Short mmCIF file of C-alpha atoms in Angstrom, two decimals:
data_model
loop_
_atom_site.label_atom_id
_atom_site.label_comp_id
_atom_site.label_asym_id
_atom_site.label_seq_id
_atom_site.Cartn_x
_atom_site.Cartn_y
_atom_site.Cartn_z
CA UNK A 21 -115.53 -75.48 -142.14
CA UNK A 22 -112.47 -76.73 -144.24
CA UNK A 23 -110.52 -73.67 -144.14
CA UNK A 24 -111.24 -73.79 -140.66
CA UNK A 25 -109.91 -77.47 -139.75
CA UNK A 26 -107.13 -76.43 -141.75
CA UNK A 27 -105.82 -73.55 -139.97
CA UNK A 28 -106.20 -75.30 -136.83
CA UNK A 29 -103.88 -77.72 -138.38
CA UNK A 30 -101.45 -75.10 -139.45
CA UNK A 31 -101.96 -73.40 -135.92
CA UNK A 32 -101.06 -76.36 -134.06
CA UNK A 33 -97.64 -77.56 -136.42
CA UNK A 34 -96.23 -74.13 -135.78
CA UNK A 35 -96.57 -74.59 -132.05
CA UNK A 36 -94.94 -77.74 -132.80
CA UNK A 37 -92.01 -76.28 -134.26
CA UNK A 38 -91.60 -74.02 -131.53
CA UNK A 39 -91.48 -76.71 -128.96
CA UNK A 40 -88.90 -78.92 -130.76
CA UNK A 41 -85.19 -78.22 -130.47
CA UNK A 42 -83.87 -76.91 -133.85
CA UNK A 43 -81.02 -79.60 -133.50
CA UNK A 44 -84.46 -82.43 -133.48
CA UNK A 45 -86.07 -80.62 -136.78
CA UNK A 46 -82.62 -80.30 -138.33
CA UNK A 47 -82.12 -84.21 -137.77
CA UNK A 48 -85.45 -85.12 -139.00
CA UNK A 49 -84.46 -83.56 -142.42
CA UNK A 50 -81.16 -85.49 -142.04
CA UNK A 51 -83.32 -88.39 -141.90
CA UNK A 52 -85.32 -87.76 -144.73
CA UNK A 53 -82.28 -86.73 -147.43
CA UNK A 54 -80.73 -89.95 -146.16
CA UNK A 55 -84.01 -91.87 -147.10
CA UNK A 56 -84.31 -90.11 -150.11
CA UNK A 57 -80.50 -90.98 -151.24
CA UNK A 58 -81.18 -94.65 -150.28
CA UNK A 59 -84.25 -94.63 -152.90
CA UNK A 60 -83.01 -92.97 -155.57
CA UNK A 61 -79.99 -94.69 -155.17
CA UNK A 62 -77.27 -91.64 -154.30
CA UNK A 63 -78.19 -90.09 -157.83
CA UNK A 64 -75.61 -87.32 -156.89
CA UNK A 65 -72.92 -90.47 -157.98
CA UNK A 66 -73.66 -90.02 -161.34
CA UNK A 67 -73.81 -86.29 -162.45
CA UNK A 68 -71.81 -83.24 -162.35
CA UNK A 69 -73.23 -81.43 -159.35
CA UNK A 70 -72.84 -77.38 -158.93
CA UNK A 71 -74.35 -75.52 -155.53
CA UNK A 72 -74.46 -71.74 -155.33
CA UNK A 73 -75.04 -69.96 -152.22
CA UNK A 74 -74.79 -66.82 -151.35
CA UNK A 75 -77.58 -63.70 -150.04
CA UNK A 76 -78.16 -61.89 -153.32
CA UNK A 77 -77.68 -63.25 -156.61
CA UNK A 78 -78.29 -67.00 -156.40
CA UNK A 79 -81.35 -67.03 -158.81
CA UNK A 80 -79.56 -65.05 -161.77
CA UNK A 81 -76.28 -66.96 -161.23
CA UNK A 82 -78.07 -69.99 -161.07
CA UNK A 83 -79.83 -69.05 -164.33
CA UNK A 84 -76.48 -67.75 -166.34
CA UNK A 85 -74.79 -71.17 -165.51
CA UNK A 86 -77.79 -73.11 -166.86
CA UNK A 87 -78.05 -70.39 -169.74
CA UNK A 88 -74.63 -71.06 -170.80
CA UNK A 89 -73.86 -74.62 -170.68
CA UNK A 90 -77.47 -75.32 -172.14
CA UNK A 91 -75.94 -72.59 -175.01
CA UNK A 92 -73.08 -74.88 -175.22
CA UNK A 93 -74.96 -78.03 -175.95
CA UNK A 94 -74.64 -79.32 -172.39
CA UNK A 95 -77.86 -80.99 -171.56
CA UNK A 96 -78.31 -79.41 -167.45
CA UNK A 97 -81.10 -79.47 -165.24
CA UNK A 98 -81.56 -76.43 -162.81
CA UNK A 99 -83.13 -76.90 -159.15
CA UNK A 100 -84.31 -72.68 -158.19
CA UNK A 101 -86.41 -70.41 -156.17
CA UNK A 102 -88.59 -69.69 -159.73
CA UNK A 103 -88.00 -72.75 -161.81
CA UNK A 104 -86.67 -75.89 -162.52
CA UNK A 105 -85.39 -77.04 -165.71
CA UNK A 106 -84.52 -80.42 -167.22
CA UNK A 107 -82.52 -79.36 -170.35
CA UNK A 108 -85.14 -78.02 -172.59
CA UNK A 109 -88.38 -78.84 -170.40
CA UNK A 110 -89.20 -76.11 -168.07
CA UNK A 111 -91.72 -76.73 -164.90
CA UNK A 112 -92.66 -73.95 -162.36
CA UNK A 113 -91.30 -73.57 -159.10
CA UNK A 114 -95.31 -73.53 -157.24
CA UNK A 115 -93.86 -74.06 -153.77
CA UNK A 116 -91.82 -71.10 -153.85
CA UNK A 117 -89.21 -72.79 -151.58
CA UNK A 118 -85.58 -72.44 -153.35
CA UNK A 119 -84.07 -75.47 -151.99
CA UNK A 120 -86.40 -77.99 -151.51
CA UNK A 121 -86.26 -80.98 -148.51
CA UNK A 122 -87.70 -83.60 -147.82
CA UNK A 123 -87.07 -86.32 -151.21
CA UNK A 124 -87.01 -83.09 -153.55
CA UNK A 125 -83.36 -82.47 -154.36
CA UNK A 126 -82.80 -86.47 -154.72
CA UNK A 127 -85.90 -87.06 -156.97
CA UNK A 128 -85.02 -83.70 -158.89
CA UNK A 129 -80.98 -85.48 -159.00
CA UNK A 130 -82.60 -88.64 -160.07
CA UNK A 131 -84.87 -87.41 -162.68
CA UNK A 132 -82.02 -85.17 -164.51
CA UNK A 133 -80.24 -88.29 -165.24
CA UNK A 134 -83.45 -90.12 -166.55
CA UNK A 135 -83.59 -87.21 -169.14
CA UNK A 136 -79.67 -87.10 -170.19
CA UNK A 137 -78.59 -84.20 -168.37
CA UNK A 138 -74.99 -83.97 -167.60
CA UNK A 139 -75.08 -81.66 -165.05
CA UNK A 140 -77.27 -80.33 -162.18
CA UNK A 141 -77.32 -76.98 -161.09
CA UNK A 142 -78.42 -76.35 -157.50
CA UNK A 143 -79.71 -73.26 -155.81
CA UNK A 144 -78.72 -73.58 -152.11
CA UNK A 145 -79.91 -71.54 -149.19
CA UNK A 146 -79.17 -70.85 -145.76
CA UNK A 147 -82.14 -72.85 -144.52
CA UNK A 148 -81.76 -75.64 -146.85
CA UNK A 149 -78.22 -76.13 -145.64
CA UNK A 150 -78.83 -75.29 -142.10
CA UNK A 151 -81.59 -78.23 -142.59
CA UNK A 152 -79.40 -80.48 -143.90
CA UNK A 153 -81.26 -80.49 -146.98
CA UNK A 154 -77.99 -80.85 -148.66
CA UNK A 155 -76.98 -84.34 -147.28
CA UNK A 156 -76.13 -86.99 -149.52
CA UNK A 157 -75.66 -84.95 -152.44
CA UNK A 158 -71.74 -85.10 -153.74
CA UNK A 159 -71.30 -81.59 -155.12
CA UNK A 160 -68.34 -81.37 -157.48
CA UNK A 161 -68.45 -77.10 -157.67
CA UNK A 162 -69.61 -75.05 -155.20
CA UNK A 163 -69.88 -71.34 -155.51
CA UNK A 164 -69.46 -68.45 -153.26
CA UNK A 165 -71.07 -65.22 -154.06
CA UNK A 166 -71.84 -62.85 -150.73
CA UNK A 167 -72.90 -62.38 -147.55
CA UNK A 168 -75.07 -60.01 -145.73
CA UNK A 169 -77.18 -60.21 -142.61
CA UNK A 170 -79.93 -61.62 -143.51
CA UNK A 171 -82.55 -64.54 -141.88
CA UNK A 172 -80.43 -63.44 -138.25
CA UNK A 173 -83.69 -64.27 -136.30
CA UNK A 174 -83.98 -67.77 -137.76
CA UNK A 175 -80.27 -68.54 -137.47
CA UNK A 176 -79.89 -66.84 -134.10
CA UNK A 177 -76.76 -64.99 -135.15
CA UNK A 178 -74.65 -63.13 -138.38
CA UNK A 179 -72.37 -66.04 -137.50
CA UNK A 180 -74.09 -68.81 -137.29
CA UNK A 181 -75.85 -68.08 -140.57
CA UNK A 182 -72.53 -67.69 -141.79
CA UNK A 183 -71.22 -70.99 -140.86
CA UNK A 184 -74.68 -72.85 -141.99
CA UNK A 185 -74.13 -71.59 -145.37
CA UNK A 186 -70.50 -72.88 -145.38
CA UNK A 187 -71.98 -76.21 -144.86
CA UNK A 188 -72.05 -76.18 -148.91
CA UNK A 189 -68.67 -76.46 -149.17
CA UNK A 190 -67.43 -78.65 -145.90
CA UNK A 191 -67.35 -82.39 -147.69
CA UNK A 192 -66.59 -81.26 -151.14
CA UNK A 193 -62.94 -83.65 -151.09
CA UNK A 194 -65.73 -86.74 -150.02
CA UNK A 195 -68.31 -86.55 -153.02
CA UNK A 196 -67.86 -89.24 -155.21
CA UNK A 197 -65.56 -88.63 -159.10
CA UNK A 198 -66.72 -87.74 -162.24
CA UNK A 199 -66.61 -87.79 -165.49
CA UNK A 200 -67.60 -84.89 -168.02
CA UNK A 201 -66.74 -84.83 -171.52
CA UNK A 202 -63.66 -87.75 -170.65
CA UNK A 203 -62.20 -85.70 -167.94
CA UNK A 204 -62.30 -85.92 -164.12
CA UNK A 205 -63.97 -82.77 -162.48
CA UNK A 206 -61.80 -81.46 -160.05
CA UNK A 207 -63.61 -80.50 -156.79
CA UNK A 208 -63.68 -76.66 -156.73
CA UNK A 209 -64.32 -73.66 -154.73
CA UNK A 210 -65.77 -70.79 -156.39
CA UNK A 211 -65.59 -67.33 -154.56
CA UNK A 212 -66.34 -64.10 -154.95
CA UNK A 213 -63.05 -62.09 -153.81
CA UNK A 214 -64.50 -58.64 -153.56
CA UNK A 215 -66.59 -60.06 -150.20
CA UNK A 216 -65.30 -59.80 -146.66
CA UNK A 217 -65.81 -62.76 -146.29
CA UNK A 218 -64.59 -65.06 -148.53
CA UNK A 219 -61.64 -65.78 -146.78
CA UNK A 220 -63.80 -68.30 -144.65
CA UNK A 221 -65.70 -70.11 -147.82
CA UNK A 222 -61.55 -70.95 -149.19
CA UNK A 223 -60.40 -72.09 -146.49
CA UNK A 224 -62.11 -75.06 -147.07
CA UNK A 225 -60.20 -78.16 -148.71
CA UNK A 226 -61.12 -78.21 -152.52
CA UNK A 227 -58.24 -79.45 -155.26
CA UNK A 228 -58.94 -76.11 -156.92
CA UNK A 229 -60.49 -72.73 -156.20
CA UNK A 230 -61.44 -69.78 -158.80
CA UNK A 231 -61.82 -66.71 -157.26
CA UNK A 232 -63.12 -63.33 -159.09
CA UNK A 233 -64.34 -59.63 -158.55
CA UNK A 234 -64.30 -56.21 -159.90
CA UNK A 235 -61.46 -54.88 -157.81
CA UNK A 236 -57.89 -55.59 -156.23
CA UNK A 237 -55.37 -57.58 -158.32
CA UNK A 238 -56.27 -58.33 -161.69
CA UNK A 239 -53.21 -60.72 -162.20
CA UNK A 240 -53.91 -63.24 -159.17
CA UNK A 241 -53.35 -66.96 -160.18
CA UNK A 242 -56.87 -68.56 -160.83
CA UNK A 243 -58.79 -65.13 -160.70
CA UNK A 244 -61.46 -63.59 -163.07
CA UNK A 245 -61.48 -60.16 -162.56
CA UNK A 246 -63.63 -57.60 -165.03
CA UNK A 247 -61.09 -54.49 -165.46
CA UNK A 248 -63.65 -52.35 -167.21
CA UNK A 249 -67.12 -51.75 -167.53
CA UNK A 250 -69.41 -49.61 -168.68
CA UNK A 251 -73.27 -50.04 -167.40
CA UNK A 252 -76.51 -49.02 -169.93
CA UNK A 253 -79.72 -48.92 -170.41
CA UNK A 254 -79.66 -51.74 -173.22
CA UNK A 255 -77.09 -53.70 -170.19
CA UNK A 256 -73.28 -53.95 -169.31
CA UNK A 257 -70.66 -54.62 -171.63
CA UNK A 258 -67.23 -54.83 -169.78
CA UNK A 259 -64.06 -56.32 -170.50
CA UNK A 260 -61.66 -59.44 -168.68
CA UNK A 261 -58.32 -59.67 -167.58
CA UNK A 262 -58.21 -62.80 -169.18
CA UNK A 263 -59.16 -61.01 -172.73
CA UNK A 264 -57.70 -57.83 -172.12
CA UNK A 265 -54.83 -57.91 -174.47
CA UNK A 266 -57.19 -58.42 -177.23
CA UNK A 267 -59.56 -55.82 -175.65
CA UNK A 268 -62.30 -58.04 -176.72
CA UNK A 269 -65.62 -56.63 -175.14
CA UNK A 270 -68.67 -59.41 -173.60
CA UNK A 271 -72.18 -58.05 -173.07
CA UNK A 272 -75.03 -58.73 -171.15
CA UNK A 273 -78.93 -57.58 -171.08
CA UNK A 274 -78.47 -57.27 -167.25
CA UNK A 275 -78.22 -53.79 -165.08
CA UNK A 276 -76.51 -53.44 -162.19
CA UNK A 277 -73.36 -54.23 -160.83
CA UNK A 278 -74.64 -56.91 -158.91
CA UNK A 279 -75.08 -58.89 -162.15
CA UNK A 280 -71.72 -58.24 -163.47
CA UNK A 281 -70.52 -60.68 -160.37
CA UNK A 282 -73.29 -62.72 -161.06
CA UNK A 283 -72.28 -62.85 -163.96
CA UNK A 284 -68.03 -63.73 -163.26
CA UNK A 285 -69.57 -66.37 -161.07
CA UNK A 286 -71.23 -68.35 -164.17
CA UNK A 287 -68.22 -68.12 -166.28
CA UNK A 288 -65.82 -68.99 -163.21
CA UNK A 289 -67.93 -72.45 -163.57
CA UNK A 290 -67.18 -72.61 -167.34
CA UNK A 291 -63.65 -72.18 -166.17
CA UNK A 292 -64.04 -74.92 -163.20
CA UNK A 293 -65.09 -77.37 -166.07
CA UNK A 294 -62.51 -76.12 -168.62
CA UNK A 295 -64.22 -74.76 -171.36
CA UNK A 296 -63.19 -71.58 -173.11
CA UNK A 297 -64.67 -68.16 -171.69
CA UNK A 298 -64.93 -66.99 -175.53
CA UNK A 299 -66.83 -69.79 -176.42
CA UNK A 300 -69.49 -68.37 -174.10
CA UNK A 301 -69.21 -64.82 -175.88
CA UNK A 302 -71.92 -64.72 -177.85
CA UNK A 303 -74.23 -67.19 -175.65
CA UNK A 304 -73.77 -64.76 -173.13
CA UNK A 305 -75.17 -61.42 -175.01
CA UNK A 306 -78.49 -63.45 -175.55
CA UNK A 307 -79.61 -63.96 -172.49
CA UNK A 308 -82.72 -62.15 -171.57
CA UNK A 309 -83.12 -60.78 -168.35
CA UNK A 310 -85.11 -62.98 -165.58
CA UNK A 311 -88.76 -62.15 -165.03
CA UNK A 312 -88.95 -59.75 -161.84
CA UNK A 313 -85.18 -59.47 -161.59
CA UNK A 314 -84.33 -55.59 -162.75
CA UNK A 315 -87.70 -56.38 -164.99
CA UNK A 316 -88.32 -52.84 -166.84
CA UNK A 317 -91.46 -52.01 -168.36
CA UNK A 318 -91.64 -48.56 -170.83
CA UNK A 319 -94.49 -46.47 -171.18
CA UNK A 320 -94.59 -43.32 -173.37
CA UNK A 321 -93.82 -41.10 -170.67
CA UNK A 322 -92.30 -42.93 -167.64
CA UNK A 323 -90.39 -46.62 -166.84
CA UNK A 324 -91.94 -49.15 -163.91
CA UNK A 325 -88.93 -51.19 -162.75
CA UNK A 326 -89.71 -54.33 -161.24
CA UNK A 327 -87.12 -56.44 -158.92
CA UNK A 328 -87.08 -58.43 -156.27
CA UNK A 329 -84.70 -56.96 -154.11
CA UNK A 330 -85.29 -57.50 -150.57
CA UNK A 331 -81.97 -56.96 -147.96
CA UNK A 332 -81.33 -53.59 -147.40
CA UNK A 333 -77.74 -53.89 -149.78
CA UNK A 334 -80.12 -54.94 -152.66
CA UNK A 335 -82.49 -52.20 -152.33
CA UNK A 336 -79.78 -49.41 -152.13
CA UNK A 337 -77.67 -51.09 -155.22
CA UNK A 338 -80.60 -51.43 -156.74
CA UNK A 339 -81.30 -47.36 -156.39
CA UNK A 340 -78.14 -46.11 -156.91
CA UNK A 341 -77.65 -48.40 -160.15
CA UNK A 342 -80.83 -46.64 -161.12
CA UNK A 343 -79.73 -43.02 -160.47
CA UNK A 344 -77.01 -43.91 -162.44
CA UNK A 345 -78.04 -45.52 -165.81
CA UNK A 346 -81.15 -44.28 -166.29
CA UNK A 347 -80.89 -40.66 -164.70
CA UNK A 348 -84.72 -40.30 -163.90
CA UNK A 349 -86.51 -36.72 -163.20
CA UNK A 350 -87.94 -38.47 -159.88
CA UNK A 351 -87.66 -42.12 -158.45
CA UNK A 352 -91.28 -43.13 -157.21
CA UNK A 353 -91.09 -45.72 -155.05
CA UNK A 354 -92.89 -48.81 -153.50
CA UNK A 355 -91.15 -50.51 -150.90
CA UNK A 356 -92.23 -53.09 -148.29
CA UNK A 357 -91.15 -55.68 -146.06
CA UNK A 358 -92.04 -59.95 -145.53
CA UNK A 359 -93.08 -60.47 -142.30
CA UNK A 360 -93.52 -63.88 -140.89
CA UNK A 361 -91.13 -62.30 -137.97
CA UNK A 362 -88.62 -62.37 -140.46
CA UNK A 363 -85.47 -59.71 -140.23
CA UNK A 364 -87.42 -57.35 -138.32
CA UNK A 365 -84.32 -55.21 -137.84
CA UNK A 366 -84.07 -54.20 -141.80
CA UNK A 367 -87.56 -52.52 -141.56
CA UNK A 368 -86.95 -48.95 -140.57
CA UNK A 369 -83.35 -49.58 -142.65
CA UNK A 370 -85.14 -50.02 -145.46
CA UNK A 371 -87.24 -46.90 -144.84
CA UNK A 372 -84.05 -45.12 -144.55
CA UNK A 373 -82.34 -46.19 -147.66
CA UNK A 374 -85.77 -44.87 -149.69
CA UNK A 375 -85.63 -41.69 -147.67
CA UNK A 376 -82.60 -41.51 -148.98
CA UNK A 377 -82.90 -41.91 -152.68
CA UNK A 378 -86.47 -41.89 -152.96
CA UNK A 379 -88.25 -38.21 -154.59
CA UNK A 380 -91.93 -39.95 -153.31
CA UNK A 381 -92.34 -42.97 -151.43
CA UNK A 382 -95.08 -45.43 -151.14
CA UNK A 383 -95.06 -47.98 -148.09
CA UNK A 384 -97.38 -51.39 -148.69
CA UNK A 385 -98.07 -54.95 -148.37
CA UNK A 386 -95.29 -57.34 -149.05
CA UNK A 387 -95.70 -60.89 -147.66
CA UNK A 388 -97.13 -60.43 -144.05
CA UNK A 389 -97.65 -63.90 -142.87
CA UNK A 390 -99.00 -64.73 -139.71
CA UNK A 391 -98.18 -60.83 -138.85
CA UNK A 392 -100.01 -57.35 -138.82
CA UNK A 393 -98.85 -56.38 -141.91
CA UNK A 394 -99.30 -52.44 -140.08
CA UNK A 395 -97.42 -53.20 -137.42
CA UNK A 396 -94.82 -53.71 -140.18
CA UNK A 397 -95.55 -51.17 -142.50
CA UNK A 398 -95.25 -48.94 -139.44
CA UNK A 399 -92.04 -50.14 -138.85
CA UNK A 400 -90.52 -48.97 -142.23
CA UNK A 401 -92.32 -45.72 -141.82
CA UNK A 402 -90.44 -45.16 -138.87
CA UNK A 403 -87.21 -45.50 -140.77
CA UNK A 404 -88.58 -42.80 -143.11
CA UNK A 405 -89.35 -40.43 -140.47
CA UNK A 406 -86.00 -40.94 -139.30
CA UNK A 407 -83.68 -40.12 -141.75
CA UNK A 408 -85.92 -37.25 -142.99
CA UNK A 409 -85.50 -35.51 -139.40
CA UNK A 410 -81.94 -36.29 -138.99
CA UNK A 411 -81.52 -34.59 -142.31
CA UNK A 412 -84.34 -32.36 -142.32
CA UNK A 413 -85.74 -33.15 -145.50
CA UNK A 414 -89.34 -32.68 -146.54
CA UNK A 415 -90.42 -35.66 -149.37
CA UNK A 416 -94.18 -37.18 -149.31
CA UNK A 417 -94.93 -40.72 -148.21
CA UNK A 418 -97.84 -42.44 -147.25
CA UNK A 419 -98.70 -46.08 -146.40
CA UNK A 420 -101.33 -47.85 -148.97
CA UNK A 421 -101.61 -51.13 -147.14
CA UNK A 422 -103.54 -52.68 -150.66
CA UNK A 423 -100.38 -53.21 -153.09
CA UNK A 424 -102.45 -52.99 -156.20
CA UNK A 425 -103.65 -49.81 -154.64
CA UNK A 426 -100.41 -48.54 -153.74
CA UNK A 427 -99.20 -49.33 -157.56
CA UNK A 428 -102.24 -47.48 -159.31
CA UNK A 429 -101.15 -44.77 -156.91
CA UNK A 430 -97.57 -44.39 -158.46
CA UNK A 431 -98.78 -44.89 -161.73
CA UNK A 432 -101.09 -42.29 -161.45
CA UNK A 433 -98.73 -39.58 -160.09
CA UNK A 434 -95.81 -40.67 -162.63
CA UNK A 435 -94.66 -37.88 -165.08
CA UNK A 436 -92.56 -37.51 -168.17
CA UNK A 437 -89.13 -39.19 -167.12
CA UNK A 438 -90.02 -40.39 -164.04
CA UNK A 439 -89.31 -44.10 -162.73
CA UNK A 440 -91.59 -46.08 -160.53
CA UNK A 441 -89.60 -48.75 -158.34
CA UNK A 442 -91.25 -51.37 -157.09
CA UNK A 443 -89.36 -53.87 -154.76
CA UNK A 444 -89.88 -56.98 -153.11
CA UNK A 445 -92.22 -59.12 -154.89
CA UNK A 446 -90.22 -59.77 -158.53
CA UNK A 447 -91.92 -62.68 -159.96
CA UNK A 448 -93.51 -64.19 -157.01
CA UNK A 449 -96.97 -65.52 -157.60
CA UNK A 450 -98.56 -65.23 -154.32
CA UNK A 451 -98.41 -63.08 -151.32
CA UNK A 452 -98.95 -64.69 -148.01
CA UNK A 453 -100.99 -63.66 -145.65
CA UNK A 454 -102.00 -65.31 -142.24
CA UNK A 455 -105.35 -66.45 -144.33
CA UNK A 456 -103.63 -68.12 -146.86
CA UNK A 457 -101.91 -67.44 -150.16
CA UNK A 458 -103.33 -64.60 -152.46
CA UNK A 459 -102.62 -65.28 -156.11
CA UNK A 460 -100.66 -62.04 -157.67
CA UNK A 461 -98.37 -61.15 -160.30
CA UNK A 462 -97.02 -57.69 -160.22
CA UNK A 463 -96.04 -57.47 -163.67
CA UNK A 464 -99.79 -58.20 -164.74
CA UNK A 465 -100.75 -55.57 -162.01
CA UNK A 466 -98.64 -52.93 -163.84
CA UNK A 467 -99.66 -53.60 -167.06
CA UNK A 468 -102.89 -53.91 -166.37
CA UNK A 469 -102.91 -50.41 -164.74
CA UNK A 470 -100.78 -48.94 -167.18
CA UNK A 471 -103.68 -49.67 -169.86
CA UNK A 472 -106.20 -48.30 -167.67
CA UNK A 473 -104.50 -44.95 -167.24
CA UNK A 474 -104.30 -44.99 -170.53
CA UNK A 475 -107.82 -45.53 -171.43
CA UNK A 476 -108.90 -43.24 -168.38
CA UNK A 477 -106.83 -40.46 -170.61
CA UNK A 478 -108.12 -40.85 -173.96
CA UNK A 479 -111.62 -41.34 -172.47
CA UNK A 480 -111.01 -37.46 -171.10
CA UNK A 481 -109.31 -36.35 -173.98
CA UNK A 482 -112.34 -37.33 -176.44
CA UNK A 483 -114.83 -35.42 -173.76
CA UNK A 484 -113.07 -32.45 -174.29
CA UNK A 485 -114.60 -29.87 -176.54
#
């Protein structure tokens, strides 16, 4: 009767939402950071204040800056999609919303300078800023890292989303100044210069702006640029303009290109607040890879790599950088799609990309919402189908709408040297469904298989006479 009364509730606010103007909703958020401020008494004033935006990375970055000023005995608190940290003391991200409205992000402010942080590291997203969930906060960095389309349907267009993330940076000259370590923090842009478009995010006033990348000039003014790099299987190590006269070599547990600009992002903020990059040397090499981000788990025989990757860019970086390092016999692979009428329009491209680089491909459950999570599924199939009849290739797939099911599946048919890929979920502890939230954790899944297989196959092995 409960569950009832409370899905009629949740029934009846989403027909709400549909009915108010998005300009009402946005306001009402206005409203409630501006409340929030007033309480906590504009904590923003009084601590260093870094935002990161960007569509793939904002998690890890977000993580390496808190990683390496925490590493440099610089109490910071960390506001993200998986945790939040107050220097030492860690608390779990339950709500799995990455930026938080309503009095969150002042209360979170607030509560970092009760426990002595100097700085606050903030993961912002297109929603959140588009919300105005951002209000009231003076941000002294702000940092750049990529766009994509993504979240189209909720924005309404590739540009709009564009410019609602670029609400990060737009009053950066107005925040209030401050103070760290007996210097005034200059207000600065952070960008990633490899992007199209990052033109747009500097163009807005800041009294300094860091850009860096992998290609182009190494020798622009205020850059960061790695000039080499070699990726591995233990991580990257790659070398700086900055340091390359005395060839001196950083590493990092992370795969994957993507992290290597996650990665020039962090220490562009140790530049922003001028402390030495070699300081953060060996901090750096000691960071362990976040939970569901590239996460790989070895068995005797085969690997199970689990990530969250989710945009079609992600998926295929996160394939090729596969192909690549590790070299696999085959690449088994789960893929899937949110629903929620989320991005509908990356479904079948995401069924394309693991036509593409996929030896056997499993289609399943992701986070379906208040959607048929078939319909969807049946969406990504028909990517599949497509780019195996344009190219008239013949590799098996099949759709296993039960994700544990679809898992054991993979596990089961894995061989000597294979990979299984498994994208989407990372480290989220739930899937949603239109019934409610399902508890999960997809590492536990895997292991948990992984040990039955293996007791399934010594159980055999001891019947044999």
């Amino acid at each position: 009767m409960e569950n009832n009364i409370f899905d009629k509730i949740k029934e009846i606010k989403k027909k709400i939402r549909k009915i108010i103007p998005k300009f009402l909703i946005n306001f009402y958020h206005y409203l409630w950071a501006l409340s929030g401020a007033i309480y906590y008494k504009f904590p923003s004033k009084k601590i260093v204040v870094i935002g990161v935006t960007g569509t793939k990375g904002k998690t890890t970055t977000c993580y390496l800056i808190y990683k390496l000023l925490t590493g440099l005995e610089i109490k910071t608190a960390l506001s993200s999609s998986q945790y939040f940290y107050f220097g030492d003391k860690m608390e779990e991200n339950k709500s799995r919303i990455t930026m938080p409205g309503r009095w969150f992000l002042q209360e979170f402010l607030y509560k970092a300078i009760k426990e002595g942080c100097e700085i606050a590291v903030i993961e912002a997203t297109s929603e959140g800023l588009m919300q105005n969930r951002h209000k009231f906060i003076d941000f002294d960095i702000c940092v750049f890292l990529n766009i994509h389309p993504e979240h189209i349907e909720h924005h309404g267009s590739f540009e709009n989303y564009k410019k609602d993330k670029g609400k990060l940076f737009q009053n950066l000259l107005k925040g209030a100044v401050k103070i760290f370590r007996g210097k005034q923090v200059k207000k600065t842009i952070i960008a990633n210069l490899d992007d199209f478009h990052s033109d747009y995010y500097l163009s807005f006033p800041a009294e300094r702006k860091i850009t860096f990348g992998l290609e182009g000039n190494p020798n622009l003014p205020n850059h960061l640029q790695i000039i080499k790099y070699k990726l591995t299987q233990k991580g990257s190590y790659f070398i700086l303009n900055e340091q390359s006269k005395k060839n001196e070599k950083y590493f990092i547990k992370l795969w994957g290109k993507q992290n290597l600009y996650n990665t020039l992002a962090a220490l562009c903020v140790l530049k922003a607040l001028d402390i030495p990059l070699s300081s953060a040397k060996d901090i750096l090499s000691k960071i362990e890879p976040l939970p569901g981000h590239f996460e790989v788990i070895q068995t005797k025989n085969f690997k199970v790599i689990i990530d969250y990757a989710h945009t079609p860019q992600s998926i295929e970086e996160l394939y090729v950088n596969i192909w690549n390092v590790f070299n696999p016999k085959r690449l088994l692979c789960l893929i899937s799609s949110a629903g929620g009428h989320r991005d509908k329009w990356k479904r079948p491209e995401i069924g394309k990309i693991a036509a593409k680089y996929c030896s056997e491909i499993v289609i399943s459950n992701e986070d379906p919402f208040d959607e048929d999570p078939l319909k969807i599924m049946k969406e990504i199939e028909y990517g599949v189908k497509l780019y195996l009849n344009e190219y008239d290739f013949q590799k098996p797939y099949s759709i296993i709408e039960d994700r544990r099911k679809a898992i054991e599946y993979l596990i089961s048919k894995a061989q000597k040297n294979d990979i299984i890929v498994l994208i989407g979920k990372g480290a989220e502890p739930t899937i949603e469904t239109k019934d409610g939230s399902i508890p999960w954790n997809e590492k536990e899944v895997v292991l948990e298989l992984i040990k039955n297989l293996k007791n399934e196959t010594n159980r055999k092995n001891n019947n044999t006479f």
